[in-house]
GROMACS .gro file of C-alpha atoms in nm:
model
  445
    1MET     CA    1  13.182   4.566   8.827
    2MET     CA    2  12.848   4.389   8.933
    3GLY     CA    3  12.728   4.132   9.134
    4SER     CA    4  12.936   3.806   9.289
    5ALA     CA    5  13.288   3.752   9.121
    6ASP     CA    6  13.205   4.073   8.888
    7ARG     CA    7  12.958   3.812   8.707
    8PHE     CA    8  12.781   4.092   8.499
    9THR     CA    9  12.959   4.358   8.273
   10LEU     CA   10  12.783   4.680   8.124
   11ALA     CA   11  12.755   4.822   7.794
   12GLU     CA   12  12.556   5.134   7.673
   13ARG     CA   13  12.208   5.259   7.827
   14VAL     CA   14  11.910   5.127   7.633
   15GLY     CA   15  11.607   5.271   7.865
   16ILE     CA   16  11.524   5.469   8.141
   17GLY     CA   17  11.208   5.478   8.318
   18ALA     CA   18  11.046   5.679   8.631
   19THR     CA   19  11.217   5.455   8.862
   20ALA     CA   20  11.522   5.245   8.686
   21GLU     CA   21  11.708   5.256   8.393
   22VAL     CA   22  11.798   4.929   8.165
   23ILE     CA   23  12.131   4.881   8.056
   24ARG     CA   24  12.290   4.642   7.801
   25GLY     CA   25  12.511   4.354   7.963
   26PHE     CA   26  12.693   4.088   7.957
   27ASP     CA   27  12.663   3.744   8.146
   28GLN     CA   28  13.029   3.645   8.181
   29GLU     CA   29  12.909   3.305   8.361
   30ARG     CA   30  12.651   3.207   8.067
   31ARG     CA   31  12.832   3.394   7.795
   32VAL     CA   32  12.527   3.584   7.683
   33PRO     CA   33  12.391   3.923   7.652
   34VAL     CA   34  12.122   4.022   7.951
   35ALA     CA   35  11.922   4.314   8.025
   36ILE     CA   36  12.027   4.489   8.372
   37LYS     CA   37  11.749   4.689   8.493
   38ARG     CA   38  11.902   4.872   8.831
   39LEU     CA   39  11.702   5.137   9.031
   40HIS     CA   40  11.815   5.496   8.986
   41GLU     CA   41  12.095   5.640   9.207
   42HIS     CA   42  11.879   5.890   9.395
   43LEU     CA   43  11.598   5.638   9.442
   44ALA     CA   44  11.802   5.364   9.608
   45VAL     CA   45  11.823   5.533   9.938
   46ASP     CA   46  11.483   5.542   9.984
   47PRO     CA   47  11.369   5.212  10.162
   48ILE     CA   48  11.013   5.169  10.018
   49THR     CA   49  11.135   5.231   9.653
   50ARG     CA   50  11.419   5.007   9.706
   51GLU     CA   51  11.183   4.737   9.880
   52ARG     CA   52  10.946   4.789   9.579
   53PHE     CA   53  11.200   4.718   9.333
   54GLN     CA   54  11.390   4.406   9.521
   55ARG     CA   55  11.010   4.307   9.594
   56GLU     CA   56  10.979   4.253   9.174
   57ALA     CA   57  11.301   4.076   9.131
   58ARG     CA   58  11.160   3.825   9.396
   59LEU     CA   59  10.831   3.779   9.189
   60SER     CA   60  11.044   3.753   8.857
   61ALA     CA   61  11.219   3.458   9.001
   62ARG     CA   62  10.934   3.251   9.017
   63ILE     CA   63  10.795   3.267   8.674
   64THR     CA   64  10.939   3.037   8.442
   65SER     CA   65  10.732   3.060   8.130
   66GLU     CA   66  10.850   3.131   7.750
   67HIS     CA   67  10.576   3.399   7.753
   68VAL     CA   68  10.751   3.601   8.034
   69VAL     CA   69  11.079   3.786   8.031
   70GLY     CA   70  11.358   3.537   8.181
   71TYR     CA   71  11.514   3.572   8.509
   72VAL     CA   72  11.870   3.561   8.552
   73ASP     CA   73  11.965   3.728   8.888
   74THR     CA   74  11.984   3.976   9.114
   75GLY     CA   75  12.173   4.179   9.371
   76ILE     CA   76  12.349   4.484   9.476
   77ASP     CA   77  12.601   4.680   9.275
   78ALA     CA   78  12.921   4.833   9.405
   79GLU     CA   79  12.758   5.178   9.409
   80ASP     CA   80  12.460   4.991   9.653
   81ARG     CA   81  12.221   4.986   9.402
   82PRO     CA   82  11.987   4.679   9.396
   83TYR     CA   83  11.944   4.555   9.065
   84LEU     CA   84  11.777   4.314   8.818
   85ALA     CA   85  11.922   4.114   8.566
   86LEU     CA   86  11.694   3.986   8.301
   87GLU     CA   87  11.730   3.755   7.955
   88TRP     CA   88  11.812   3.991   7.653
   89LEU     CA   89  11.521   4.011   7.401
   90GLU     CA   90  11.585   4.122   7.038
   91GLY     CA   91  11.309   4.315   6.885
   92GLU     CA   92  11.042   4.582   7.002
   93ASP     CA   93  10.792   4.633   7.248
   94LEU     CA   94  10.437   4.633   7.106
   95ALA     CA   95  10.372   4.997   7.192
   96HIS     CA   96  10.624   5.048   6.957
   97ARG     CA   97  10.474   4.849   6.667
   98MET     CA   98  10.157   5.033   6.721
   99ARG     CA   99  10.305   5.382   6.709
  100ALA     CA  100  10.509   5.263   6.379
  101SER     CA  101  10.211   5.088   6.208
  102GLY     CA  102   9.929   5.234   6.335
  103ALA     CA  103   9.730   5.114   6.660
  104ARG     CA  104   9.499   4.876   6.444
  105LEU     CA  105   9.695   4.526   6.356
  106GLY     CA  106   9.629   4.281   6.111
  107THR     CA  107   9.379   4.009   6.297
  108ALA     CA  108   9.623   3.738   6.270
  109ASP     CA  109   9.906   3.951   6.480
  110ALA     CA  110   9.618   4.074   6.713
  111LEU     CA  111   9.503   3.735   6.793
  112ARG     CA  112   9.853   3.581   6.824
  113ILE     CA  113   9.978   3.821   7.053
  114THR     CA  114   9.708   3.819   7.313
  115ARG     CA  115   9.691   3.439   7.264
  116GLN     CA  116  10.063   3.445   7.382
  117ALA     CA  117  10.005   3.708   7.620
  118ALA     CA  118   9.724   3.550   7.795
  119LEU     CA  119   9.933   3.209   7.836
  120GLY     CA  120  10.226   3.422   8.017
  121LEU     CA  121   9.962   3.569   8.217
  122PHE     CA  122   9.883   3.204   8.316
  123ALA     CA  123  10.182   3.163   8.442
  124LEU     CA  124  10.164   3.463   8.667
  125HIS     CA  125   9.854   3.345   8.760
  126GLU     CA  126   9.882   3.016   8.862
  127ALA     CA  127  10.200   3.146   9.107
  128GLY     CA  128   9.972   3.349   9.256
  129ILE     CA  129  10.095   3.673   9.075
  130VAL     CA  130   9.875   3.935   8.906
  131HIS     CA  131  10.005   4.164   8.676
  132ARG     CA  132   9.796   4.450   8.730
  133ASP     CA  133   9.979   4.653   8.429
  134VAL     CA  134   9.858   4.494   8.099
  135LYS     CA  135   9.963   4.721   7.829
  136PRO     CA  136  10.121   4.776   7.526
  137GLY     CA  137  10.464   4.878   7.662
  138ASN     CA  138  10.497   4.585   7.871
  139LEU     CA  139  10.416   4.322   7.608
  140PHE     CA  140  10.752   4.231   7.394
  141LEU     CA  141  10.742   4.104   7.074
  142ALA     CA  142  11.086   3.873   7.060
  143GLU     CA  143  11.251   3.798   6.721
  144GLN     CA  144  11.318   3.401   6.677
  145GLY     CA  145  11.581   3.392   6.411
  146GLU     CA  146  11.511   3.456   6.065
  147GLY     CA  147  11.148   3.333   5.930
  148ALA     CA  148  11.056   3.276   6.270
  149PRO     CA  149  10.745   3.437   6.387
  150PHE     CA  150  10.781   3.674   6.717
  151LEU     CA  151  10.744   3.542   7.054
  152VAL     CA  152  10.518   3.738   7.304
  153LYS     CA  153  10.668   3.825   7.642
  154LEU     CA  154  10.524   3.986   7.934
  155LEU     CA  155  10.747   4.279   8.103
  156ASP     CA  156  10.758   4.469   8.396
  157LEU     CA  157  10.628   4.282   8.726
  158GLY     CA  158  10.702   4.661   8.939
  159VAL     CA  159  10.323   4.704   9.045
  160ALA     CA  160  10.218   4.335   9.029
  161HIS     CA  161  10.014   4.200   9.338
  162ASP     CA  162  10.176   3.879   9.516
  163SER     CA  163   9.855   3.685   9.714
  164ALA     CA  164  10.142   3.508   9.925
  165SER     CA  165  10.238   3.854  10.108
  166GLU     CA  166  10.146   4.193  10.181
  167ASN     CA  167  10.113   4.501   9.899
  168VAL     CA  168  10.333   4.761   9.920
  169ASP     CA  169  10.143   5.071  10.034
  170GLY     CA  170  10.121   5.366   9.774
  171VAL     CA  171  10.214   5.124   9.442
  172ALA     CA  172   9.997   5.250   9.151
  173LEU     CA  173   9.781   5.003   9.028
  174GLY     CA  174   9.854   5.019   8.610
  175THR     CA  175   9.775   5.259   8.369
  176PRO     CA  176   9.394   5.452   8.322
  177PHE     CA  177   9.382   5.312   7.973
  178TYR     CA  178   9.388   4.970   8.054
  179MET     CA  179   9.245   4.934   8.415
  180SER     CA  180   8.990   4.680   8.515
  181PRO     CA  181   8.634   4.822   8.677
  182GLU     CA  182   8.792   4.667   8.977
  183GLN     CA  183   9.141   4.876   8.930
  184ALA     CA  184   8.970   5.203   8.885
  185ARG     CA  185   8.697   5.197   9.175
  186GLY     CA  186   9.036   5.129   9.377
  187ASP     CA  187   8.927   4.826   9.521
  188THR     CA  188   9.162   4.630   9.751
  189GLU     CA  189   9.098   4.282   9.582
  190ILE     CA  190   9.215   4.248   9.259
  191GLY     CA  191   9.210   3.925   9.104
  192PRO     CA  192   9.351   3.730   8.798
  193ARG     CA  193   9.045   3.831   8.611
  194SER     CA  194   9.153   4.201   8.625
  195ASP     CA  195   9.425   4.107   8.404
  196LEU     CA  196   9.179   3.950   8.118
  197PHE     CA  197   8.991   4.269   8.119
  198SER     CA  198   9.330   4.461   8.042
  199LEU     CA  199   9.402   4.217   7.782
  200GLY     CA  200   9.062   4.250   7.633
  201VAL     CA  201   9.080   4.625   7.605
  202LEU     CA  202   9.420   4.526   7.440
  203LEU     CA  203   9.231   4.332   7.192
  204TYR     CA  204   9.000   4.569   7.110
  205GLU     CA  205   9.238   4.833   7.035
  206LEU     CA  206   9.440   4.612   6.787
  207LEU     CA  207   9.139   4.508   6.608
  208SER     CA  208   8.952   4.829   6.571
  209GLY     CA  209   9.257   5.087   6.621
  210LYS     CA  210   9.066   5.230   6.867
  211LYS     CA  211   9.034   5.227   7.263
  212PRO     CA  212   8.733   5.125   7.399
  213PHE     CA  213   8.731   5.348   7.677
  214ALA     CA  214   8.892   5.691   7.585
  215GLY     CA  215   8.828   6.055   7.733
  216GLU     CA  216   8.991   6.368   7.752
  217ASP     CA  217   9.172   6.315   8.099
  218ALA     CA  218   9.206   6.037   8.348
  219PHE     CA  219   8.897   6.118   8.535
  220SER     CA  220   8.672   6.068   8.217
  221VAL     CA  221   8.895   5.726   8.132
  222LEU     CA  222   8.827   5.596   8.478
  223ALA     CA  223   8.451   5.692   8.513
  224LYS     CA  224   8.369   5.490   8.182
  225ILE     CA  225   8.563   5.196   8.268
  226VAL     CA  226   8.344   5.199   8.590
  227LEU     CA  227   8.027   5.339   8.478
  228GLN     CA  228   7.991   5.226   8.108
  229ALA     CA  229   7.785   4.964   7.925
  230PRO     CA  230   8.100   4.822   7.755
  231PRO     CA  231   8.130   4.907   7.377
  232ARG     CA  232   8.105   4.634   7.135
  233LEU     CA  233   8.360   4.559   6.926
  234SER     CA  234   8.125   4.515   6.599
  235ASP     CA  235   8.041   4.923   6.702
  236VAL     CA  236   8.375   5.025   6.574
  237TRP     CA  237   8.407   4.724   6.295
  238PRO     CA  238   8.104   4.596   6.165
  239ASP     CA  239   8.233   4.364   5.984
  240ALA     CA  240   8.363   4.185   6.314
  241PRO     CA  241   8.308   3.813   6.308
  242PRO     CA  242   8.062   3.698   6.547
  243ALA     CA  243   8.273   3.481   6.750
  244LEU     CA  244   8.544   3.754   6.795
  245ASP     CA  245   8.300   4.014   6.889
  246ALA     CA  246   8.161   3.824   7.173
  247LEU     CA  247   8.501   3.687   7.265
  248VAL     CA  248   8.600   4.045   7.333
  249ALA     CA  249   8.249   4.134   7.504
  250ARG     CA  250   8.332   3.841   7.732
  251ALA     CA  251   8.667   3.986   7.847
  252LEU     CA  252   8.520   4.320   7.852
  253ALA     CA  253   8.219   4.238   8.102
  254ARG     CA  254   8.214   4.481   8.427
  255ASP     CA  255   8.146   4.179   8.630
  256PRO     CA  256   8.447   3.963   8.674
  257ASP     CA  257   8.259   3.674   8.703
  258ALA     CA  258   8.120   3.733   8.373
  259ARG     CA  259   8.466   3.704   8.189
  260PHE     CA  260   8.678   3.413   8.114
  261SER     CA  261   8.770   3.188   8.431
  262SER     CA  262   9.113   3.185   8.357
  263ALA     CA  263   9.360   3.321   8.121
  264ARG     CA  264   9.412   2.981   7.971
  265GLU     CA  265   9.060   2.950   7.900
  266MET     CA  266   9.116   3.262   7.723
  267ALA     CA  267   9.405   3.146   7.521
  268HIS     CA  268   9.209   2.839   7.412
  269ALA     CA  269   8.900   3.080   7.315
  270LEU     CA  270   9.192   3.303   7.156
  271ALA     CA  271   9.306   2.967   6.931
  272ALA     CA  272   8.982   2.891   6.856
  273ILE     CA  273   8.881   3.206   6.699
  274GLU     CA  274   9.214   3.240   6.509
  275ARG     CA  275   9.109   2.877   6.375
  276VAL     CA  276   8.766   3.033   6.277
  277VAL     CA  277   8.910   3.359   6.123
  278LEU     CA  278   9.220   3.243   5.977
  279GLU     CA  279   9.157   2.904   5.913
  280GLY     CA  280   8.810   2.877   5.791
  281ALA     CA  281   8.685   2.657   6.053
  282ALA     CA  282   8.362   2.613   6.206
  283PRO     CA  283   8.258   2.877   6.490
  284PRO     CA  284   8.174   2.752   6.801
  285ALA     CA  285   7.820   2.666   6.838
  286ASP     CA  286   7.783   2.853   7.159
  287ILE     CA  287   7.816   3.188   7.066
  288THR     CA  288   7.641   3.453   7.265
  289LEU     CA  289   7.611   3.824   7.161
  290PRO     CA  290   7.488   4.098   7.437
  291PRO     CA  291   7.205   4.264   7.329
  292ALA     CA  292   7.170   4.627   7.181
  293LEU     CA  293   7.155   4.844   7.443
  294VAL     CA  294   6.920   5.169   7.335
  295PRO     CA  295   6.847   5.452   7.626
  296SER     CA  296   6.510   5.490   7.704
  297ASP     CA  297   6.311   5.799   7.645
  298ASP     CA  298   6.054   5.755   7.919
  299HIS     CA  299   6.288   5.705   8.183
  300LEU     CA  300   6.565   5.916   8.260
  301VAL     CA  301   6.875   5.856   8.510
  302GLY     CA  302   7.047   6.148   8.710
  303VAL     CA  303   7.436   6.092   8.775
  304ILE     CA  304   7.652   6.316   8.988
  305PHE     CA  305   7.997   6.299   8.946
  306GLY     CA  306   8.263   6.450   9.226
  307ARG     CA  307   8.576   6.530   9.322
  308LEU     CA  308   8.612   6.480   9.683
  309PRO     CA  309   8.832   6.782   9.891
  310LEU     CA  310   9.203   6.741   9.951
  311SER     CA  311   9.210   6.614  10.322
  312SER     CA  312   9.423   6.444  10.590
  313ASN     CA  313   9.121   6.175  10.607
  314VAL     CA  314   8.987   6.119  10.272
  315GLY     CA  315   8.809   5.801  10.398
  316ARG     CA  316   8.580   5.989  10.661
  317THR     CA  317   8.496   6.276  10.354
  318ARG     CA  318   8.403   5.975  10.142
  319ALA     CA  319   8.178   5.796  10.438
  320LEU     CA  320   8.021   6.129  10.479
  321PHE     CA  321   7.907   6.196  10.133
  322GLN     CA  322   7.814   5.852  10.094
  323ARG     CA  323   7.581   5.866  10.363
  324ILE     CA  324   7.430   6.181  10.251
  325ALA     CA  325   7.378   6.032   9.866
  326GLU     CA  326   7.212   5.758  10.011
  327GLN     CA  327   6.967   5.912  10.193
  328HIS     CA  328   6.880   6.056   9.874
  329GLY     CA  329   6.833   5.716   9.710
  330GLY     CA  330   7.151   5.739   9.539
  331VAL     CA  331   7.406   5.432   9.428
  332VAL     CA  332   7.761   5.565   9.521
  333ILE     CA  333   8.050   5.442   9.305
  334PRO     CA  334   8.387   5.535   9.441
  335LEU     CA  335   8.656   5.634   9.158
  336LEU     CA  336   9.035   5.563   9.207
  337GLY     CA  337   9.194   5.904   9.404
  338ARG     CA  338   8.956   6.128   9.502
  339GLY     CA  339   8.663   6.031   9.254
  340VAL     CA  340   8.290   5.948   9.317
  341ALA     CA  341   7.982   5.913   9.110
  342VAL     CA  342   7.614   5.863   9.251
  343VAL     CA  343   7.326   5.731   9.023
  344PHE     CA  344   6.953   5.799   9.068
  345GLU     CA  345   6.741   5.580   8.875
  346GLY     CA  346   6.332   5.582   8.869
  347GLU     CA  347   6.034   5.662   8.685
  348CYS     CA  348   6.026   5.927   8.476
  349ALA     CA  349   6.243   6.231   8.555
  350ASP     CA  350   6.210   6.087   8.972
  351GLY     CA  351   6.625   6.016   8.966
  352LEU     CA  352   6.712   6.348   8.810
  353LEU     CA  353   6.497   6.524   9.077
  354ARG     CA  354   6.659   6.301   9.363
  355ALA     CA  355   7.000   6.358   9.209
  356ALA     CA  356   6.966   6.743   9.186
  357ASP     CA  357   6.810   6.767   9.600
  358ALA     CA  358   7.141   6.522   9.655
  359ALA     CA  359   7.397   6.764   9.471
  360LEU     CA  360   7.270   7.046   9.686
  361ASP     CA  361   7.249   6.855  10.004
  362LEU     CA  362   7.628   6.736   9.913
  363VAL     CA  363   7.789   7.083   9.882
  364LYS     CA  364   7.638   7.193  10.187
  365GLN     CA  365   7.751   6.934  10.412
  366VAL     CA  366   8.084   6.812  10.249
  367THR     CA  367   8.291   7.152  10.227
  368GLY     CA  368   8.515   7.218   9.938
  369VAL     CA  369   8.323   6.908   9.741
  370ARG     CA  370   8.301   6.993   9.352
  371LEU     CA  371   8.002   6.811   9.172
  372SER     CA  372   7.837   6.811   8.817
  373LEU     CA  373   7.518   6.659   8.727
  374VAL     CA  374   7.364   6.490   8.432
  375THR     CA  375   7.080   6.329   8.294
  376GLY     CA  376   6.983   6.115   8.005
  377GLY     CA  377   6.797   5.819   7.886
  378ALA     CA  378   6.835   5.471   8.135
  379LEU     CA  379   6.989   5.178   7.985
  380PRO     CA  380   6.847   4.874   8.117
  381PRO     CA  381   6.925   4.779   8.448
  382GLY     CA  382   7.259   4.624   8.513
  383SER     CA  383   7.384   4.767   8.183
  384GLY     CA  384   7.548   5.062   8.314
  385LEU     CA  385   7.564   5.439   8.180
  386SER     CA  386   7.565   5.579   7.804
  387ALA     CA  387   7.896   5.714   7.725
  388SER     CA  388   7.708   6.010   7.627
  389VAL     CA  389   7.584   6.109   8.015
  390ILE     CA  390   7.973   6.018   8.141
  391GLU     CA  391   8.132   6.257   7.876
  392ARG     CA  392   7.882   6.524   7.934
  393GLY     CA  393   7.908   6.489   8.306
  394THR     CA  394   8.274   6.459   8.334
  395ARG     CA  395   8.348   6.763   8.113
  396SER     CA  396   8.104   6.980   8.306
  397LEU     CA  397   8.289   6.865   8.580
  398GLU     CA  398   8.660   6.939   8.475
  399ARG     CA  399   8.566   7.270   8.335
  400PRO     CA  400   8.715   7.584   8.434
  401ARG     CA  401   8.521   7.800   8.721
  402ALA     CA  402   8.369   8.091   8.537
  403ASP     CA  403   8.362   8.341   8.815
  404ALA     CA  404   8.484   8.279   9.217
  405ASN     CA  405   8.117   8.294   9.297
  406GLU     CA  406   7.992   7.988   9.074
  407PRO     CA  407   7.769   7.791   9.250
  408PRO     CA  408   7.955   7.453   9.297
  409VAL     CA  409   7.656   7.207   9.126
  410ARG     CA  410   7.780   7.225   8.747
  411ILE     CA  411   7.498   7.100   8.498
  412ASP     CA  412   7.499   7.080   8.101
  413ASP     CA  413   7.251   7.271   7.883
  414ALA     CA  414   7.031   6.986   7.813
  415THR     CA  415   6.999   6.903   8.194
  416ALA     CA  416   6.916   7.270   8.267
  417HIS     CA  417   6.614   7.261   8.021
  418LEU     CA  418   6.465   6.998   8.241
  419LEU     CA  419   6.534   7.137   8.604
  420GLU     CA  420   6.464   7.499   8.523
  421GLU     CA  421   6.113   7.520   8.640
  422GLN     CA  422   6.210   7.396   8.996
  423TYR     CA  423   6.558   7.517   9.044
  424ALA     CA  424   6.732   7.797   9.010
  425ILE     CA  425   6.980   7.785   8.716
  426GLU     CA  426   7.281   8.070   8.661
  427GLY     CA  427   7.561   8.103   8.428
  428ALA     CA  428   7.532   8.092   8.037
  429PRO     CA  429   7.491   7.821   7.814
  430GLY     CA  430   7.829   7.595   7.862
  431SER     CA  431   7.888   7.726   8.203
  432LEU     CA  432   7.576   7.657   8.396
  433SER     CA  433   7.511   7.552   8.760
  434ILE     CA  434   7.246   7.511   8.995
  435ARG     CA  435   7.209   7.770   9.304
  436GLY     CA  436   6.916   7.605   9.496
  437THR     CA  437   6.543   7.534   9.469
  438ARG     CA  438   6.259   7.738   9.375
  439GLY     CA  439   5.979   7.794   9.605
  440ARG     CA  440   6.133   7.645   9.871
  441GLY     CA  441   6.397   7.922   9.932
  442LEU     CA  442   6.701   7.922   9.746
  443THR     CA  443   7.009   7.760   9.911
  444ASN     CA  444   7.341   7.923   9.898
  445PRO     CA  445   7.618   7.669   9.934
   0.00000   0.00000   0.00000
């Protein structure tokens, strides 16, 4: 039915996704079951989707590792639908295991899973491939026979980046909760250390039962990944072994250069922690924990969160937005899609006041932009923002409009209290906005 000489026969469908279905098949040549991933019929006629699928097959064929699902064959079936034959795995993916037993797994399983996943990522990285979608659903816990421990295998190279070829335009870059800061900013260059950040997110979740970056919507999650000072494992697991706390902190560093230099180095570090935590070995002598971060009551940071308007030229709109914000001394940080944030730091409340002026200027010159403005205590330079500032800013931005005439610069109640003497504030508590400045003539954006 499929391939040359009808090598594969099909049985039941065992999974279905946005672009393809997975069918249990049988390899007549090797006399073993296989998993047949086949492009949906309605997508098989789209040349872009078809090329993406075939590109995934080409990448899979380049990898030989016990920690990456094995490639068998690829081709076009009798219905002109591309297919990819992979080794058949018995077991379950990690997402299913986490749903069944709770997000928090035992320390032994959490370390074993992430160590083996790191080895699989190392095989990909050595071949010039960045996975870009490391998440529970793409890690499979393969059964190895009665009494044998499971073997972790990476799945799905559908959005992987191949350094030896051009990217396919329009490919999504992963799953928000597990994205690296580089992905959440929409950077064009995504390197291997991005996968290590995603694996660090997964390890944090397996050990604590909580995601390190959570929010009410995708925008707030992306903003936290890019802007928030990375949370410590010990913040949610006070009894976390210091060596494990330090390992997770290194994996979650916002600066890629501060993470592990390679997936192999991370795998070795995880193996060492396994010996410390599970076997009572002496901890490494060079444990370095990041300092505790306390917001300053004396210095405030002002932050604008925004969504750029729908436009046929988002790049031009983003450039105009950046130019205006930088004229007021703001540091502009792009977020994936049409999102943007601007951070204003300064002595006392100077950063907040410049942020307010910038927001009013932006809504006058960038037609259709939607903004929120919040403030909070500044963290040490380069550390990022507190989760509270990001949560208040994204919540204000996403709240429904109070009425059609509501000013487009939204603020939360705490920020309004600090600005009310110099700026005209409108609305009721919980739905406040800035109309303009006092004493210099009110603006009417």
